[in-house]
Amino acid sequence: MSQTSQDTVTLADYVFARLHQLGIRSVFGVPGDYNLRLLDFVEPAGLHWVGNCNELNSAYAADAYARIHGVSALVTTFGVGELSAVNGIAGAYAEKAPIISIVGTPARATQEARTNVHHTFADGDFDRFAAMHTHVTIAQTNLLDPRTAPEQFDVTVQQALIHSRPVYVQIPADMVDVKVSAAGLKSEISLPAIATGDNESKVTGRVLELMHSAKKPLVFVDGESRCLDIVDEINELVKVTGWPVWTSPFGKGLVNEHLESFQGIYNADLGSKGAKDYFESADLALVFGPHFSSTNTALFSTIPKQANSVSFSERHVKIGTELTRDVSNKKLVAELLKQLDRSKLSRPETPSNSGPAQPSTEPSGLLTQKDFYRFINPLLKPGDIVMGETGTASHGTRDLILPTGSVYFTAVTWLSIGYMLPAALGAAMAQRDSEKWKNRSGSNKGGEDRVVLFIGDGSLQMTVQEISTMIREKLNIVIVVINNDGYTIERVIHGRKQTYNDIASWRYLQALNMFGATEEEVANNTFSAQTWGGLKEAMDSETLKNGKGVRMLEVFMEREDAQGFLLKLLNNQKARESSKM
Amino acid sequence: MSQTSQDTVTLADYVFARLHQLGIRSVFGVPGDYNLRLLDFVEPAGLHWVGNCNELNSAYAADAYARIHGVSALVTTFGVGELSAVNGIAGAYAEKAPIISIVGTPARATQEARTNVHHTFADGDFDRFAAMHTHVTIAQTNLLDPRTAPEQFDVTVQQALIHSRPVYVQIPADMVDVKVSAAGLKSEISLPAIATGDNESKVTGRVLELMHSAKKPLVFVDGESRCLDIVDEINELVKVTGWPVWTSPFGKGLVNEHLESFQGIYNADLGSKGAKDYFESADLALVFGPHFSSTNTALFSTIPKQANSVSFSERHVKIGTELTRDVSNKKLVAELLKQLDRSKLSRPETPSNSGPAQPSTEPSGLLTQKDFYRFINPLLKPGDIVMGETGTASHGTRDLILPTGSVYFTAVTWLSIGYMLPAALGAAMAQRDSEKWKNRSGSNKGGEDRVVLFIGDGSLQMTVQEISTMIREKLNIVIVVINNDGYTIERVIHGRKQTYNDIASWRYLQALNMFGATEEEVANNTFSAQTWGGLKEAMDSETLKNGKGVRMLEVFMEREDAQGFLLKLLNNQKARESSKM
């Protein structure tokens, strides 16, 4: 049966309608010669175009948007644009953020004739950049054929949603206006069900048995729980069982930190002895969304014992060492919640979860890493997205107690410094855009949209220009710049006195002025503190606490001031130095 | 025969000694966990470490350093660093700049155990990023074995020198301190000779015959002449023959613009009728270093007719359509110069090369693209490196008459906007460092080292933070910012009124303040002009003319002000718009 003209749309309309159906409302990217016509279709589709200063920043922003909203979109141009973005795509692959990365490519005739156009190596080869992307995306497609383009696009997007990883879509310039079947648009892209429907029930009984018989159980929440879409269920399970719950750094922010049995990030040797004793002698660990990279596990020291673990991950459920594949984690956890016999659950005595008290600090005392995060904690408000960039900030922010309805970003595995500033832009856009975010459980509906970013000076320099996009988009973002005169994260690892860990001295607070804030914002929205008294004064400012727009607070700390795991690394280095003398 | 300990050095010492032998004096990059130990060896080897704000900027800077000095070096860290840089490496591949890109990778034991360390995808795969680099580098090596590492490194570097393209070198962290044979260091890495030594003489006779019989000859100099190392010989040939010489945009700056027969960039339909008539009816074109991409040939309209051409390129010499491979261009051109019989050369009447006169402009008149470059031309001084970033700047600067000893950078094929600002840093470093540059023929030895960069606002935003490295390195760079409120280069192609071609409004001249210039520089080194009178005043300033350090001049032009080829594109677009009404 042939299609009538009513059943067709342009390919660009099809693509952007699909993005809209996914709840995406903002698209990140940079215009370029091969995507200009494509961009004409963005705003008419009800999507907002966020033009970034460069493509790496776009990719970082899209990554964060995906982590908040569940999926995001990026448009770059062939060659120069997509390669500038590729490190951001790789990070999204490593830490599971589903970006739909769309690349505008030269027209089909140009490619077929192997014409030596710009943004190529003038050698007629148009396939290199797609080949490079096979290493950093979970699926790739090239929309060359109007007959199959809609289905190719849908199947590729579905892979992004299933695996929570970026995908790569090429759209030749001459395909933008080509008519394709609109039939697919009648139903949304959905996750396929698992046909063998009985694996969940097979597993449920065995897990329940373990839960009912455990004497010293614990719950361990890691960051891939976000991708499994089981965060609400996990919180419910913790509430129902009252079992102690720890997270990894990646898992922080997924569990309500005000639940009675919440323990914080598990720190093994660097945490409390009580916590370690309990964790190590537990006879059951329910492990959700494991992501066991060295950096997310303090060099593999915080991983629950496999023999006593039931772990829920994308590919399988694992009871001890036994795998069951093709299980819906969402169905399984819901089933556990339903069938749980509360009367059979042990209520173990759990380690205390009281963190360190508010530090006692002299107003004239200089700021220190040790006390800074606890001191600034009251600045946070319900619903804030809190971000700690790779470096001392990612370690320090792990001690923050997050308000209800907050989520948290920290360094996990990719650790590309510079990520977190454009990520703050992307997260703030999603916070403003996303119905899914607004309707999440545990959110504080009365809260103002706001992102609070903690970032070191070295990281800030990498991607600083994206502050201008924050200003242009009138987002509420507090940027706390930790000025410790260089790459302290590298100094603690190696070369603490070496000049290669130095950076140029900037006047960071000039950023609002340079990047186009209003005169009023320039006058009122910057703060600086070297002492606890100065910090208190800034924190008491109505503008910083409850104001709008982009605000910057610069705080000064010593070059070699490090805490926790970083202090351990620093001390190791000093010991090596002494042993050489 | 076994080696004694006197014959060994650490691998890091070997590598950096090799770079030093190549005349490299500055190394670009960003520290990262997997390259820190390696960086300890940079300064002791007599090399200066230029820590950039991010890795893409490093790669761009290294690209320009290679174009000025002949070869350059970049050090990044595994995964995050190398992928951030990869678009810069691709550009160097496209436009032939030999960067030795060194990546510090995890220790061999970590890789062999497939440990899930950071900067990986936590999947035990350490080979992805090297695989990606096979698409954008001419040779790759992984220095895993102390027995072969020196030779592997040498052979790889040799490929960079032969092909004038980037190469990729991985050094695992634990290989840095490993002892290797130092034997190779006794002789420098040299270009291999062509063993079949008679191809040049076979060709020489035939080319001479054509030269002696030509009635209407021309010389066409394209940018790959730089890589063939025949720039001096070409200038000599032009001087000796007196034949009219045109360049491509890529070739501009390679020929002394004050030679009598110098014609400028060949512009086909957009240039003078006299030039076109001569060019099209020539019976011989000596074509040096052809690089015939669409953007370097005004959409293939400026390519000399193949039937009448003798073309000298990396892979072969082509007489008409007949190829001879394995020829040393350097030997060949020297031979031509030696054997040339001047009495047999025709001295054709050539088109006039007088450019447009100094524009007559009212002091109160607003700046226009049409007259701006001619007006500002007197600012240039002998020995300046002049750079026109992709956009209106790359087109406008093509009309500049370069002083003696100057070279020129413009958009050629890769056209990655944002490139030219870090490239200005790299070029200025090479200008300061390079003995080869200082000793080049045609240079003005009395001249001060200086770079003059023309760049649009959209491009500047991409990589702006590298201004801080220019300041830190105390380089003499004049940055002329063309503020035309967005991506005018894109507006003229498509979407002239579309918001996606807008950018955020910045206070550009605040850059010196933000990025750490001294109070005095902040006060004195910025200039702004909207009118010809204002521009004249700035140009008369001693600080701008003859001062030191980084200076910024912001000039304002209309959003849709375009000239030459860009005006043609804009008019095409307007015609399409009207035809739709």
PDB file of N, CA and C in Angstrom, chain B residues 29 72 110 114 148 155 194 203 208 227 229 247 278 290 306 332 359 363 379 393 472 479 522 556 568:
ATOM      1  N   GLY B  29      51.167  21.228  25.851  1.00  0.00           N
ATOM      2  CA  GLY B  29      50.356  20.160  26.422  1.00  0.00           C
ATOM      3  C   GLY B  29      49.717  20.539  27.734  1.00  0.00           C
ATOM      4  N   SER B  72      56.957  19.924  15.590  1.00  0.00           N
ATOM      5  CA  SER B  72      56.613  20.353  16.946  1.00  0.00           C
ATOM      6  C   SER B  72      56.245  19.150  17.793  1.00  0.00           C
ATOM      7  N   THR B 110      49.178  -2.394  34.318  1.00  0.00           N
ATOM      8  CA  THR B 110      47.764  -1.985  34.409  1.00  0.00           C
ATOM      9  C   THR B 110      47.024  -2.375  33.126  1.00  0.00           C
ATOM     10  N   ARG B 114      44.231  -5.455  32.366  1.00  0.00           N
ATOM     11  CA  ARG B 114      42.944  -4.875  31.965  1.00  0.00           C
ATOM     12  C   ARG B 114      42.217  -4.254  33.169  1.00  0.00           C
ATOM     13  N   THR B 148      63.315  -2.117  21.712  1.00  0.00           N
ATOM     14  CA  THR B 148      63.004  -1.541  20.403  1.00  0.00           C
ATOM     15  C   THR B 148      62.501  -0.107  20.461  1.00  0.00           C
ATOM     16  N   VAL B 155      61.769   5.933  13.886  1.00  0.00           N
ATOM     17  CA  VAL B 155      61.109   5.620  12.619  1.00  0.00           C
ATOM     18  C   VAL B 155      59.783   6.373  12.504  1.00  0.00           C
ATOM     19  N   ILE B 194      66.454   9.093  -1.703  1.00  0.00           N
ATOM     20  CA  ILE B 194      65.802   8.206  -2.668  1.00  0.00           C
ATOM     21  C   ILE B 194      66.910   7.427  -3.382  1.00  0.00           C
ATOM     22  N   VAL B 203      63.729  13.905 -15.288  1.00  0.00           N
ATOM     23  CA  VAL B 203      62.660  14.899 -15.384  1.00  0.00           C
ATOM     24  C   VAL B 203      63.217  16.273 -15.769  1.00  0.00           C
ATOM     25  N   LEU B 208      62.946  21.560 -18.397  1.00  0.00           N
ATOM     26  CA  LEU B 208      63.709  22.677 -18.977  1.00  0.00           C
ATOM     27  C   LEU B 208      63.246  22.978 -20.395  1.00  0.00           C
ATOM     28  N   CYS B 227      55.992  22.260   2.918  1.00  0.00           N
ATOM     29  CA  CYS B 227      56.366  20.922   3.386  1.00  0.00           C
ATOM     30  C   CYS B 227      57.459  20.315   2.519  1.00  0.00           C
ATOM     31  N   ASP B 229      59.915  21.911   1.441  1.00  0.00           N
ATOM     32  CA  ASP B 229      61.146  22.610   1.786  1.00  0.00           C
ATOM     33  C   ASP B 229      61.814  23.209   0.539  1.00  0.00           C
ATOM     34  N   THR B 247      49.636  32.881  -6.158  1.00  0.00           N
ATOM     35  CA  THR B 247      49.548  31.843  -5.121  1.00  0.00           C
ATOM     36  C   THR B 247      48.087  31.469  -4.909  1.00  0.00           C
ATOM     37  N   TYR B 278      45.375  36.114 -18.674  1.00  0.00           N
ATOM     38  CA  TYR B 278      46.727  35.556 -18.727  1.00  0.00           C
ATOM     39  C   TYR B 278      46.737  34.120 -18.201  1.00  0.00           C
ATOM     40  N   PRO B 290      50.819  21.675  -4.820  1.00  0.00           N
ATOM     41  CA  PRO B 290      49.371  21.830  -5.000  1.00  0.00           C
ATOM     42  C   PRO B 290      48.566  21.227  -3.851  1.00  0.00           C
ATOM     43  N   GLN B 306      45.614  21.355 -16.227  1.00  0.00           N
ATOM     44  CA  GLN B 306      46.548  20.244 -16.027  1.00  0.00           C
ATOM     45  C   GLN B 306      47.408  19.977 -17.269  1.00  0.00           C
ATOM     46  N   LEU B 332      65.430  18.453  -7.571  1.00  0.00           N
ATOM     47  CA  LEU B 332      64.941  18.768  -8.909  1.00  0.00           C
ATOM     48  C   LEU B 332      64.918  20.272  -9.160  1.00  0.00           C
ATOM     49  N   PRO B 359      42.456  53.168   0.605  1.00  0.00           N
ATOM     50  CA  PRO B 359      41.093  53.674   0.439  1.00  0.00           C
ATOM     51  C   PRO B 359      40.972  55.109   0.937  1.00  0.00           C
ATOM     52  N   PRO B 363      36.980  60.219   8.178  1.00  0.00           N
ATOM     53  CA  PRO B 363      37.263  59.839   9.570  1.00  0.00           C
ATOM     54  C   PRO B 363      36.011  59.400  10.337  1.00  0.00           C
ATOM     55  N   LEU B 379      50.022  48.833   9.420  1.00  0.00           N
ATOM     56  CA  LEU B 379      50.376  48.376  10.768  1.00  0.00           C
ATOM     57  C   LEU B 379      51.412  47.253  10.713  1.00  0.00           C
ATOM     58  N   ALA B 393      37.758  37.255   8.361  1.00  0.00           N
ATOM     59  CA  ALA B 393      39.175  37.592   8.531  1.00  0.00           C
ATOM     60  C   ALA B 393      40.057  36.825   7.551  1.00  0.00           C
ATOM     61  N   ARG B 472      51.199  34.968  29.810  1.00  0.00           N
ATOM     62  CA  ARG B 472      52.168  34.324  30.702  1.00  0.00           C
ATOM     63  C   ARG B 472      53.526  34.175  30.030  1.00  0.00           C
ATOM     64  N   ILE B 479      46.158  41.225  18.701  1.00  0.00           N
ATOM     65  CA  ILE B 479      44.918  40.519  18.362  1.00  0.00           C
ATOM     66  C   ILE B 479      43.904  41.543  17.881  1.00  0.00           C
ATOM     67  N   VAL B 522      46.787  46.117  31.247  1.00  0.00           N
ATOM     68  CA  VAL B 522      45.328  46.262  31.200  1.00  0.00           C
ATOM     69  C   VAL B 522      44.960  47.697  30.853  1.00  0.00           C
ATOM     70  N   PHE B 556      34.566  47.174  15.005  1.00  0.00           N
ATOM     71  CA  PHE B 556      33.161  46.812  14.833  1.00  0.00           C
ATOM     72  C   PHE B 556      32.763  46.875  13.369  1.00  0.00           C
ATOM     73  N   LYS B 568      29.521  37.063  -2.686  1.00  0.00           N
ATOM     74  CA  LYS B 568      28.882  36.254  -3.724  1.00  0.00           C
ATOM     75  C   LYS B 568      27.949  35.215  -3.077  1.00  0.00           C
TER      76      LYS B 568
END
